Coordinates of C-alpha atoms in Angstrom, one line a residue:
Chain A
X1 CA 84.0 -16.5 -29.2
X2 CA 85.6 -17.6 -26.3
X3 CA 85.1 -14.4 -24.5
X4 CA 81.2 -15.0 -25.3
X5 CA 80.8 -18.4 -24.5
X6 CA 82.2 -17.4 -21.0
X7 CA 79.8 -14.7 -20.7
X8 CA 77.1 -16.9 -21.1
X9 CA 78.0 -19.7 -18.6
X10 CA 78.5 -17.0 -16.2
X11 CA 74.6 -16.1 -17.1
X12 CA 73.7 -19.5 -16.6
X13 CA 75.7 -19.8 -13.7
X14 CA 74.1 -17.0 -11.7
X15 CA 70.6 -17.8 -13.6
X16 CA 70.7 -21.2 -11.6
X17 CA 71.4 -19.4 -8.2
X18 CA 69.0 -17.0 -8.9
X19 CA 66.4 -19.4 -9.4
X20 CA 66.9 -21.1 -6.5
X21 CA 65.9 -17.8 -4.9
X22 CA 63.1 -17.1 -7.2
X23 CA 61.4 -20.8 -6.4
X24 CA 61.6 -19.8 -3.0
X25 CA 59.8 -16.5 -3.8
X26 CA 57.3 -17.9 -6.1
X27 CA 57.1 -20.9 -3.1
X28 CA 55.4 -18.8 -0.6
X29 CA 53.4 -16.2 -3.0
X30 CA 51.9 -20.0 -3.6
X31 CA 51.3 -21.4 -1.0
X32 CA 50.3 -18.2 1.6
X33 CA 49.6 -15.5 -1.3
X34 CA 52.5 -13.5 0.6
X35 CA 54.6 -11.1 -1.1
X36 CA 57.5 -11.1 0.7
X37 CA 59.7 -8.3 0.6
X38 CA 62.0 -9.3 3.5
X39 CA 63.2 -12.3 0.6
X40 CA 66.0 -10.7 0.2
X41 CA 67.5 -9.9 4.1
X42 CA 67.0 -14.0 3.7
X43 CA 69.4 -14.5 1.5
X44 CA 71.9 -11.6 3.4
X45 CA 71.3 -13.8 6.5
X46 CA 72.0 -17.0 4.5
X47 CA 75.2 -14.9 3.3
X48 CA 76.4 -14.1 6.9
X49 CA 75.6 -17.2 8.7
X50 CA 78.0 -19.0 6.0
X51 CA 80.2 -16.6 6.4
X52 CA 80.4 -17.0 10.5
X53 CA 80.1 -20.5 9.9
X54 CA 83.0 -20.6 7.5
X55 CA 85.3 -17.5 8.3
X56 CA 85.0 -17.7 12.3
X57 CA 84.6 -20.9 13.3
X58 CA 87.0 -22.4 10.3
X59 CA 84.3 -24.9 9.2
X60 CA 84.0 -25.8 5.8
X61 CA 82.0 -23.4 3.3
X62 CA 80.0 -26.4 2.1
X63 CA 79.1 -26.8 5.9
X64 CA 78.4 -23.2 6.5
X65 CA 76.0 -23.1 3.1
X66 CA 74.1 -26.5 4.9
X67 CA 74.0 -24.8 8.1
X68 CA 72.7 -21.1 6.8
X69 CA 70.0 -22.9 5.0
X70 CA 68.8 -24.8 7.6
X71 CA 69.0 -21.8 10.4
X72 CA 67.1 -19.4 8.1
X73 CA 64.5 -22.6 7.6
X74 CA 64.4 -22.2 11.5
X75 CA 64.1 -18.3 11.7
X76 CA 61.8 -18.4 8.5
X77 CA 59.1 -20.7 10.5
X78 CA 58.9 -18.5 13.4
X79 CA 58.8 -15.2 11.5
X80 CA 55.8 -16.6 9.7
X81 CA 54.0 -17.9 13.0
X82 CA 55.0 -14.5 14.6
X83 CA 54.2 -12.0 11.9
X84 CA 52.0 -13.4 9.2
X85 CA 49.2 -15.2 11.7
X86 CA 47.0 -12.2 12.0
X87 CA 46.1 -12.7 8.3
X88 CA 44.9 -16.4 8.6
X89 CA 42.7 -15.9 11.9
X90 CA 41.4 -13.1 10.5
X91 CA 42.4 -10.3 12.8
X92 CA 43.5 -7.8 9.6
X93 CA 40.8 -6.5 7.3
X94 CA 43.6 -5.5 4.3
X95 CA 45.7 -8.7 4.4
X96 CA 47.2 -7.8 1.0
X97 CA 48.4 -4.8 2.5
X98 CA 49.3 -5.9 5.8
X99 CA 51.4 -8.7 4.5
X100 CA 53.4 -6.1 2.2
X101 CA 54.0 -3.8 5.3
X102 CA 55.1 -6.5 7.6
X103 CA 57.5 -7.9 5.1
X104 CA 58.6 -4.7 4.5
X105 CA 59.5 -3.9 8.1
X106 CA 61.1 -7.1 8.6
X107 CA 63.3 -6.0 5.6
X108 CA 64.4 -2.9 7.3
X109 CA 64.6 -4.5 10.7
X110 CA 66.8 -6.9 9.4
X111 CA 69.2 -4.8 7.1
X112 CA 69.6 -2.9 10.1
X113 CA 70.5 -5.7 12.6
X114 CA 73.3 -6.9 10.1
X115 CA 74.5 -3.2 10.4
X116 CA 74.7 -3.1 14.2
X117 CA 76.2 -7.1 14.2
X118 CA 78.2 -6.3 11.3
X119 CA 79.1 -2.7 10.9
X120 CA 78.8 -1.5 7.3
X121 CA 81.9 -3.4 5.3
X122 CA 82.0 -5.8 2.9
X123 CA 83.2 -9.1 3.8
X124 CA 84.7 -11.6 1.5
X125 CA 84.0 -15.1 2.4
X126 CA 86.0 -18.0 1.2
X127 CA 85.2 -19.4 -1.7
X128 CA 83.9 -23.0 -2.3
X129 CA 86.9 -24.3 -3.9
X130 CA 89.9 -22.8 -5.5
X131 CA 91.2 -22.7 -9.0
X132 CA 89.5 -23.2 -12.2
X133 CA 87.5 -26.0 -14.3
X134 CA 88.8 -26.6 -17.7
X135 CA 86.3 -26.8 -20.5
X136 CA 87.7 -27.0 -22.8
X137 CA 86.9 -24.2 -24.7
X138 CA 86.2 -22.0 -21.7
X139 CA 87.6 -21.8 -18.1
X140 CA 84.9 -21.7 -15.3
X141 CA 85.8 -20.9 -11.5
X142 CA 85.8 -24.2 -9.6
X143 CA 83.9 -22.0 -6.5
X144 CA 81.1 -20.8 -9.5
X145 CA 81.2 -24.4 -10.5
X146 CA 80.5 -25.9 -7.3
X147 CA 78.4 -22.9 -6.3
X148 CA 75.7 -23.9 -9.5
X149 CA 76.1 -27.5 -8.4
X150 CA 74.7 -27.0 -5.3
X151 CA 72.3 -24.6 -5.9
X152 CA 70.9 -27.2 -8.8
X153 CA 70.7 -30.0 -5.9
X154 CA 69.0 -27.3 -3.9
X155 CA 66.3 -26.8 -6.3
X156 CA 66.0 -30.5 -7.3
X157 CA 65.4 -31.6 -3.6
X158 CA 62.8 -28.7 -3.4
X159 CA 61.0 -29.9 -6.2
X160 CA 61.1 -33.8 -5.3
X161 CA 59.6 -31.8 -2.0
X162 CA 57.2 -30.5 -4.0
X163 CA 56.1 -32.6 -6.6
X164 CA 56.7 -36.5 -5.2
X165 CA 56.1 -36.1 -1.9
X166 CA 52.9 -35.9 0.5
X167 CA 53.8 -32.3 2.0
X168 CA 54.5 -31.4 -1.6
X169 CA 50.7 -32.7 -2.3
X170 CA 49.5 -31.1 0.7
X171 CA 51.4 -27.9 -0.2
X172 CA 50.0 -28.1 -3.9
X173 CA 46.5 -28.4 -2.4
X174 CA 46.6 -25.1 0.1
X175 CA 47.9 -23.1 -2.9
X176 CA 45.1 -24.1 -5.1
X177 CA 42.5 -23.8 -2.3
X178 CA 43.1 -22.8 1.7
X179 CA 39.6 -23.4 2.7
X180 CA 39.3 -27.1 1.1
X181 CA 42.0 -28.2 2.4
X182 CA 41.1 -27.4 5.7
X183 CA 38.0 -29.4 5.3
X184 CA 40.2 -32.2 4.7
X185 CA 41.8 -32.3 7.8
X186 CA 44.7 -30.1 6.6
X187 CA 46.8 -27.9 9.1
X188 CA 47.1 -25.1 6.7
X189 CA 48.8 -22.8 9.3
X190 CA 51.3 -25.1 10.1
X191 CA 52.2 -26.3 6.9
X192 CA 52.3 -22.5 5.6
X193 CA 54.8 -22.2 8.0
X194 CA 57.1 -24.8 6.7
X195 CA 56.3 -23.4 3.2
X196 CA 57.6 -20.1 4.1
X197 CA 60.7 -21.7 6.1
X198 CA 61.9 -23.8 3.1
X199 CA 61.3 -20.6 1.0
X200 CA 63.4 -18.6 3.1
X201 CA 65.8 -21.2 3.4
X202 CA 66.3 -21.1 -0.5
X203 CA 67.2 -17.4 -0.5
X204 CA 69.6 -18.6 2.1
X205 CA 70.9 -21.2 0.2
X206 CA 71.4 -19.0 -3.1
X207 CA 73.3 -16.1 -0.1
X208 CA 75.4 -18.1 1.1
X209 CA 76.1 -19.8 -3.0
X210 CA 76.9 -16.1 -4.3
X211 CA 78.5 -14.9 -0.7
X212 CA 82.1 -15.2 -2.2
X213 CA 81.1 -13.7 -5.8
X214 CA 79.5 -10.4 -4.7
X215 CA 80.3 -10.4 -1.3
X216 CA 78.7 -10.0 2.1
X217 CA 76.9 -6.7 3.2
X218 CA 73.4 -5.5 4.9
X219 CA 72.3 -4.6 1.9
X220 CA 73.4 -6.8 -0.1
X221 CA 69.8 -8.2 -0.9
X222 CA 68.4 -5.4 -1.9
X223 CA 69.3 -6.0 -5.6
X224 CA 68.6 -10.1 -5.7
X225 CA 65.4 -9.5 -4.1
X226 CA 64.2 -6.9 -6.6
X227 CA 65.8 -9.5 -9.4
X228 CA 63.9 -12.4 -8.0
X229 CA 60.7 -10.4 -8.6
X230 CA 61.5 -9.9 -12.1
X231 CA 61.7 -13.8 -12.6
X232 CA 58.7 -14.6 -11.5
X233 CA 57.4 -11.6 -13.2
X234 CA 58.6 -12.8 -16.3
X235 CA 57.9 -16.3 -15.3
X236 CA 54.2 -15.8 -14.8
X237 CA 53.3 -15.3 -10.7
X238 CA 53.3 -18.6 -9.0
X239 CA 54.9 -20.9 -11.4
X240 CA 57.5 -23.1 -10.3
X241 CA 58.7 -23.8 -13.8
X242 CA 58.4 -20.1 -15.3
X243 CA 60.6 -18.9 -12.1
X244 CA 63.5 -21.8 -13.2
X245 CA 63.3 -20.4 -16.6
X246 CA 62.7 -16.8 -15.9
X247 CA 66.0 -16.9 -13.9
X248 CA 68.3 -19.0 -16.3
X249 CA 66.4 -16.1 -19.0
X250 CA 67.7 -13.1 -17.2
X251 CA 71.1 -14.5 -16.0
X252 CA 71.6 -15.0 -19.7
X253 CA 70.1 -11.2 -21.1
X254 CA 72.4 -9.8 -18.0
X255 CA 75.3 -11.8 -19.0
X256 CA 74.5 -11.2 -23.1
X257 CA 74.3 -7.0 -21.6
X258 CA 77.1 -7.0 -20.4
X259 CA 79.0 -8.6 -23.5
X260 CA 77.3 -6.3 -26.0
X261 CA 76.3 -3.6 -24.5
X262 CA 78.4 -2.5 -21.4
X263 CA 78.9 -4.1 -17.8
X264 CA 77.8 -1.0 -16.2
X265 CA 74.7 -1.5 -16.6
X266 CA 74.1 -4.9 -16.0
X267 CA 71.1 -4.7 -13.3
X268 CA 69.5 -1.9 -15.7
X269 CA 68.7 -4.9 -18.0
X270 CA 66.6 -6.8 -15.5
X271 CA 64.2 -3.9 -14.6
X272 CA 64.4 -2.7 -18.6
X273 CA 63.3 -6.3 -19.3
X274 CA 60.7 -6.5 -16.2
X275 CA 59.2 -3.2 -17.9
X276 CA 58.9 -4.7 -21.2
X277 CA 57.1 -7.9 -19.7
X278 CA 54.8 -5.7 -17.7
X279 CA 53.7 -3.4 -20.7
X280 CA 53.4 -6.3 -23.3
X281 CA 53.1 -9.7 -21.6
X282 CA 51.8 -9.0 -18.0
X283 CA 50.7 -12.6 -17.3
X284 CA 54.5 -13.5 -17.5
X285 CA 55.7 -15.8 -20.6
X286 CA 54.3 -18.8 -19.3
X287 CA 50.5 -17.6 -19.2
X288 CA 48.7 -19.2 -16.0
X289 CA 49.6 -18.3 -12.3
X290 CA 49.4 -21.0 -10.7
X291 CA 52.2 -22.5 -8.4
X292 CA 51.4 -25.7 -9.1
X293 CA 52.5 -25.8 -13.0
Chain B
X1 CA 27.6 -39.4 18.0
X2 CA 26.6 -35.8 16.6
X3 CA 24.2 -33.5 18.8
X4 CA 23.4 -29.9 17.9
X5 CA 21.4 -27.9 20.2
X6 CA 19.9 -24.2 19.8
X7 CA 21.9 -23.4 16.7
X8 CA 21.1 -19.9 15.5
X9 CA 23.1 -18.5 13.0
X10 CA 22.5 -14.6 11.9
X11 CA 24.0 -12.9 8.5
X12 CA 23.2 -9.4 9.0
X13 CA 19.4 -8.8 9.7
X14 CA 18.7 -12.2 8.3
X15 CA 18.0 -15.1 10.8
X16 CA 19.8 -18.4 8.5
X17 CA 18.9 -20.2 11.5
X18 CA 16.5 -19.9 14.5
X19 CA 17.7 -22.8 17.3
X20 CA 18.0 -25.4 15.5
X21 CA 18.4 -28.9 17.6
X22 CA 19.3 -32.2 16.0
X23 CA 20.6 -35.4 16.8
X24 CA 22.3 -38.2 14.5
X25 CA 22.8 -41.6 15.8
X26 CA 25.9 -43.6 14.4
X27 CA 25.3 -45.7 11.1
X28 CA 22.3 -43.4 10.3
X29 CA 21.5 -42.1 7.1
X30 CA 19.9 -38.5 7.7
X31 CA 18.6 -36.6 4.9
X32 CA 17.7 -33.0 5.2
X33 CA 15.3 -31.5 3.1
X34 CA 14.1 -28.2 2.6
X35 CA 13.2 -25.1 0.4
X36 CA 15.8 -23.1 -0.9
X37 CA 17.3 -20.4 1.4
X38 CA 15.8 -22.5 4.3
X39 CA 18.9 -22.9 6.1
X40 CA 20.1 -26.2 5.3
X41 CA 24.0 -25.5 4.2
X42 CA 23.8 -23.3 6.6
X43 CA 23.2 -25.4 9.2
X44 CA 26.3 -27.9 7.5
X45 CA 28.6 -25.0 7.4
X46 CA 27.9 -24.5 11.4
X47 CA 28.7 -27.9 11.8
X48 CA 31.9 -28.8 10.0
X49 CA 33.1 -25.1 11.0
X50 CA 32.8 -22.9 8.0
X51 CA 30.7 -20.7 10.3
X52 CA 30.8 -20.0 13.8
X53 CA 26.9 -19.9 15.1
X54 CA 25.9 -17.1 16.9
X55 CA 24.2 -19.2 19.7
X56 CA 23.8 -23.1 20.4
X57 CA 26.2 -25.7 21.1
X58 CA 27.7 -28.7 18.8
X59 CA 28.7 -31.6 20.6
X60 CA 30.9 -34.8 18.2
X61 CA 31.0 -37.9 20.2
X62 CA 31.0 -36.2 23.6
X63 CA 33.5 -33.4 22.8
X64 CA 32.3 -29.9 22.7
X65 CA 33.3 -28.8 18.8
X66 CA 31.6 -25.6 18.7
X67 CA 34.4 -23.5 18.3
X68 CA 36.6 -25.6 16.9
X69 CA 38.8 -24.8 13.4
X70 CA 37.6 -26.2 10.8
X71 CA 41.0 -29.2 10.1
X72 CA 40.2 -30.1 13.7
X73 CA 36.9 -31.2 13.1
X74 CA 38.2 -33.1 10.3
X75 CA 40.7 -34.8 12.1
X76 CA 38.0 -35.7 14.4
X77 CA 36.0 -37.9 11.8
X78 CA 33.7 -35.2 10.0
X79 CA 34.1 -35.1 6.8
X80 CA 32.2 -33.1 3.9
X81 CA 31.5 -32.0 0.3
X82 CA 30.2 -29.1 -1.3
X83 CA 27.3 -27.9 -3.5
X84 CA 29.9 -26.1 -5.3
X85 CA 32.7 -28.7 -6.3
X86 CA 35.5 -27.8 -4.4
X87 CA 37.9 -30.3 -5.4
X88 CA 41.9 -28.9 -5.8
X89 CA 41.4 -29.1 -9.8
X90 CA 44.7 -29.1 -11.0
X91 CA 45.9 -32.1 -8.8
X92 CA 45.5 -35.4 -9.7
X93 CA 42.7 -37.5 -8.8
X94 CA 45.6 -39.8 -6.9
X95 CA 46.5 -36.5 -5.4
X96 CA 43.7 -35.3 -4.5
X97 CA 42.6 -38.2 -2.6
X98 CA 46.0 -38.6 -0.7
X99 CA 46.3 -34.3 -0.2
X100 CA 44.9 -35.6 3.7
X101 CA 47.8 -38.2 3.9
X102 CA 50.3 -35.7 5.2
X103 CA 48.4 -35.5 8.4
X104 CA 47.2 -38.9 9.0
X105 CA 50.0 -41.1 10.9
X106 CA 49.5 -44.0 8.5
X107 CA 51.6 -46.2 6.8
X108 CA 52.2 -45.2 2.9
X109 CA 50.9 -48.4 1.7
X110 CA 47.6 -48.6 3.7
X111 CA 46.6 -45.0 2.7
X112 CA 47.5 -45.9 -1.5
X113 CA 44.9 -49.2 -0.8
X114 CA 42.5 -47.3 1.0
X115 CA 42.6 -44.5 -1.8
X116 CA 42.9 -47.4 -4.7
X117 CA 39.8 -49.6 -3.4
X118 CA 37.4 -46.0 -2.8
X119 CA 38.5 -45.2 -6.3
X120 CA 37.3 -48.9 -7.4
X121 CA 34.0 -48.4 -5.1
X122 CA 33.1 -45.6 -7.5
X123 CA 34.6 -46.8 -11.0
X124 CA 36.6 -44.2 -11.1
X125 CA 40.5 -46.5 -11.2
X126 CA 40.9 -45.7 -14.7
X127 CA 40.8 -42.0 -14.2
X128 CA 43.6 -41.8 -11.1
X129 CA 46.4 -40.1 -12.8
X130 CA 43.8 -37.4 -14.8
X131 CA 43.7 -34.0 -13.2
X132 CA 40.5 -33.6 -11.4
X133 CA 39.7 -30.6 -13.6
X134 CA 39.6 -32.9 -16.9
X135 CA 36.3 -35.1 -15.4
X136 CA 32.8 -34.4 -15.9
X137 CA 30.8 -33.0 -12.7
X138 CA 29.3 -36.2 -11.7
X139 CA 32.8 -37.7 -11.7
X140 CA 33.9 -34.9 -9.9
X141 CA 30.7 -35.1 -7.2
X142 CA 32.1 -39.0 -7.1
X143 CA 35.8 -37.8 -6.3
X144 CA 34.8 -35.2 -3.7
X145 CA 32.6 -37.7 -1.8
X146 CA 35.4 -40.2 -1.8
X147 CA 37.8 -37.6 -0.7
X148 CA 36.0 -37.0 2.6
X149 CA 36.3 -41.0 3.3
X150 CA 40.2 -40.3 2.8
X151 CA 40.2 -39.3 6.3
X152 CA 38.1 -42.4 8.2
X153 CA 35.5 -40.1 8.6
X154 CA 33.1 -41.1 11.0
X155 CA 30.4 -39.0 9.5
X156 CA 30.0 -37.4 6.3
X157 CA 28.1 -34.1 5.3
X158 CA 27.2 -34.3 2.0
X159 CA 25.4 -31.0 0.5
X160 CA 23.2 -32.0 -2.9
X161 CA 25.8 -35.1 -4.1
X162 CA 23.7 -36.0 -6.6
X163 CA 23.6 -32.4 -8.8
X164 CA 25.1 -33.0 -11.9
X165 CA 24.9 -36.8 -12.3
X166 CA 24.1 -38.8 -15.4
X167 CA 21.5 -41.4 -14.6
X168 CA 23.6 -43.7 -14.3
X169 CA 26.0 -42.9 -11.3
X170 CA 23.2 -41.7 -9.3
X171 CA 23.1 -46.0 -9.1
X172 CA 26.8 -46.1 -8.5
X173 CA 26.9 -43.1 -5.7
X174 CA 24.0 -45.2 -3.6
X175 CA 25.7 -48.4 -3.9
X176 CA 28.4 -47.3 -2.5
X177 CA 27.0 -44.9 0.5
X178 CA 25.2 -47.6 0.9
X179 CA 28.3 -50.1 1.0
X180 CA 30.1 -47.6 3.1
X181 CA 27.0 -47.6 5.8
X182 CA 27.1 -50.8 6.3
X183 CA 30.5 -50.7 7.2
X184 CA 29.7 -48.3 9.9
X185 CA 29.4 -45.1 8.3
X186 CA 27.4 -42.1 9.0
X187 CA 26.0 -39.9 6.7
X188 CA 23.9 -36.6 6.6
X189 CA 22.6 -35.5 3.4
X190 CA 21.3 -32.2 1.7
X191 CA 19.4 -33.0 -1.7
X192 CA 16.8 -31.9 -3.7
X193 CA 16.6 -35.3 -5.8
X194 CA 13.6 -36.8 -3.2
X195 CA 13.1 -40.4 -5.0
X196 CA 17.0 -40.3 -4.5
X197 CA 17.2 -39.0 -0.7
X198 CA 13.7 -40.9 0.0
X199 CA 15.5 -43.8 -1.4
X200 CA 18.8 -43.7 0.7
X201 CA 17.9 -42.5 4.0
X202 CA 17.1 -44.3 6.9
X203 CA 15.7 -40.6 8.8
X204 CA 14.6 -37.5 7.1
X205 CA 14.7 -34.1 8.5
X206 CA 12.6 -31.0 6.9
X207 CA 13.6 -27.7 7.4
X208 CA 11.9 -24.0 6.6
X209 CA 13.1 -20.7 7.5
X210 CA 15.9 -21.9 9.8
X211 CA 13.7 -24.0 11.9
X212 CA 13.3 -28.1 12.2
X213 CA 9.4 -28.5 10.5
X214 CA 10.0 -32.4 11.0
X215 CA 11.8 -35.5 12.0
X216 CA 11.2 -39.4 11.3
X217 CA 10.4 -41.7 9.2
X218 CA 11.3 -40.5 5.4
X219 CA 7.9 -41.3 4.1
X220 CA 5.7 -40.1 7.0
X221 CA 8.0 -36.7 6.7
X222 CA 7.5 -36.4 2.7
X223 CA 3.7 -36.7 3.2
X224 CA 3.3 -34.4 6.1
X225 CA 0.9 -31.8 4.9
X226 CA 3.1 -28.9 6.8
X227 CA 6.3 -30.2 4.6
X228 CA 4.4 -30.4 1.8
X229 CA 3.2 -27.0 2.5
X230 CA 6.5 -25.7 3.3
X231 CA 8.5 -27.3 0.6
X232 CA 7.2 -30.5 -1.8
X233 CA 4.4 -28.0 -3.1

């Protein structure tokens, strides 16, 4: 029991990271109707900037989590303005596919920078805190603990963001309609920049949160990336809520996998469940598809 | 305040426009009539910079808007609604009234009065926290027309505002046009209701085929036998 109970904190542990990452996903297929497949070298930059931040320079983790996610905020604005532009003025006549491509080779171009800056080891950053929480009936990592704590203030100030304040409205508004919004005064280019900067900016955050769990390597987003897909798969494309719920689901089917079944195949049982989804519920669980739900 | 001169607008071998010049003093209220397919949305889609025109030149208090994105113009003071509701339906009325605020340099308080007394203008206060999607077209006409205010617009395209309306709130949407005139607004309306557009505007405009047919007096336009030929039957 114990050894379960463990198992499923864990699930809903990483469910809450990986939702952090997943909102950010689901943030900017809202608001610019962008796949983007570089998500995941966001969250491996968010991992290595905390690491810098916290390994090099000797700064606290908590300070290099804060400054990963505000740098890749930073580096997620320009790459918008500098590669996603074209689609808005028009100058691409597949936008779909141009947007897939350029995220794509961002993806590359940035796994590859990390292995030239880098080199190709893993790096173990230090954790948040040390020692362990005492529930009770169940021990949880004081680093895990703090790790979900943060990424659950992450999310909640994103969705105060979106939901309570004006950019929020404005946000909610482009998603729903580009052209209207523009028609009431709204800098849609702009403020899809800042959309896909604080989307970025929460793969960061959930990076740097896992950095000292599963480590930091170039490729090391390949696999959240795909998993953040999943969510808001199973979540229903676009909605905020399904991609919380999607990720706390499939943190808790890996974690259940793993206890049942067998921990080697724990990522197996995201794309197993993605399948599933796909072939029997493709509008997602939670129906509609829009971000603003 | 708004001056458009030699507008011609082309979608494929189709002339939608063919030089069209107009002028619209401040505080008027311009109505445009005309046949469908005559070019009338057309010509508001050139102006508030859905379109680019092919030729011509649009000129908003002084300043050369012809090419201009479309959030600039608004910014500027023109404002709009649509023959097709385009309100953001899943939003709030509140919300969609204040989606502009983000832009506007305005303190919080004065754009939530400005937003509560337009929503009191058009009876609408009880309805402020139901998403826009949940009222019935007129009400929805009501909260797109009140929308473009959101911004001070100076002047205010407004293409067929009364499709849709119960009786009723075709009263309540002249009142306050009318209301808003007086305090210095400008407004330039497409509609196909003539005892409504007759009874609201201060200037009428008819247009056929992409040209101006007429400009004056709304009466002395509705009985011009080259109107009536064109478009009144």
């Amino acid at each position: 029991m114990e050894a379960f109970l463990a198992q499923l904190t864990n699930g809903l542990i990483i469910g809450c990271i990986y939702g952090l990452m997943a909102l950010g996903l689901t943030l900017i297929f809202g608001v610019l109707k962008v796949i983007n497949f570089a998500h995941g070298e966001f969250y491996m930059l968010g991992a290595y900037i905390s690491y810098v931040v916290s390994q090099m320079l000797g700064l606290h983790p908590v300070l290099g989590i804060i400054i990963a996610v505000f740098a890749v905020f930073i580096i997620g604005m320009i790459t918008e303005k500098a590669l996603l532009t074209p689609i808005y003025e028009n100058k691409v006549d597949q936008k779909d596919e141009y947007a897939l491509l350029i995220t794509f080779g961002l993806s590359i171009f940035l796994i590859n920078a990390a292995l030239v800056v880098f080199g190709p080891y893993q790096m173990s950053p230090q954790p948040l805190a040390n020692g362990v929480f005492d529930l009770g009936v169940l021990s949880v990592s004081s680093g895990r603990l703090y790790a979900v704590i943060l990424a659950v203030i992450l999310m909640g100030i994103t969705l105060f963001i979106i939901n309570k304040t004006w950019l929020g409205t404005a946000l909610r508004a482009i998603s729903q309609d580009r052209d209207s919004s523009t028609i009431v005064g709204i800098d849609a280019k702009a403020l899809g920049s800042i959309a896909f900067g604080i989307g970025a900016a929460m793969a960061a955050g959930a990076g740097a949160l896992l950095a000292p769990v599963f480590l930091v390597f170039p490729i090391m987003g390949v696999v959240p990336a795909i998993k953040s897909f999943v969510i808001i798969v199973l979540g229903s494309m676009g909605s905020v809520k399904g991609a919380i719920y999607g990720a706390l689901m499939l943190g808790v089917i890996e974690s259940l996998g793993v206890f049942f079944l067998s921990p080697s195949y724990r990522d197996a049982y995201s794309f197993l469940l993605l399948i599933l989804i796909l072939v029997f519920k493709p509008k997602g669980l939670f129906g509609g598809s829009q971000w603003n739900n | 305040m708004l001056k458009v001169e030699g507008l011609t607008k082309h979608f494929g071998g189709t002339k939608a426009l063919n030089g069209v010049s107009l002028e619209v003093e401040k505080q008027e209220i311009v109505g445009i009539i005309g046949p469908n397919g005559s070019g009338k949305s057309t010509l508001l889609h050139n102006i508030t910079g859905l379109y680019l025109p092919d030729k011509g030149n649009i000129w908003f208090e002084g300043t050369d808007i012809t090419n201009l994105p479309i959030d600039k113009r608004a910014r500027l003071g023109i404002g709009r609604t649509f023959q097709n509701l385009r309100l953001f339906k899943l939003l709030t009325v509140w919300e969609n009234l204040l989606v502009p605020a983000i832009q506007l340099k305005k303190p919080k308080k004065e754009m939530e009065e400005q937003a509560a007394e337009l929503l009191e203008l058009v009876k609408l206060s009880h309805l402020k926290n139901e998403q826009a999607q949940n009222l019935s077209i007129g009400q929805q006409r009501l909260l797109e027309f009140i929308r473009a205010m959101m911004l001070d617009s100076k002047i205010v395209f407004l293409d067929e505002p009364t499709a849709g309306f119960h009786p009723n709130m075709i009263q309540t949407f002249i009142d306050t046009l009318q209301e808003l005139n007086r305090r210095g607004k400008t407004f330039v309306i497409i509609e196909h209701n003539i005892p409504a557009i007759m009874e609201i505007s201060t200037r009428l405009v008819a247009i056929a085929a992409g040209e101006v047919l007429m400009s004056g007096d709304p009466h002395s336009v509705h009985s011009n036998p080259e109107v009536v030929e064109a478009y009144l039957g």
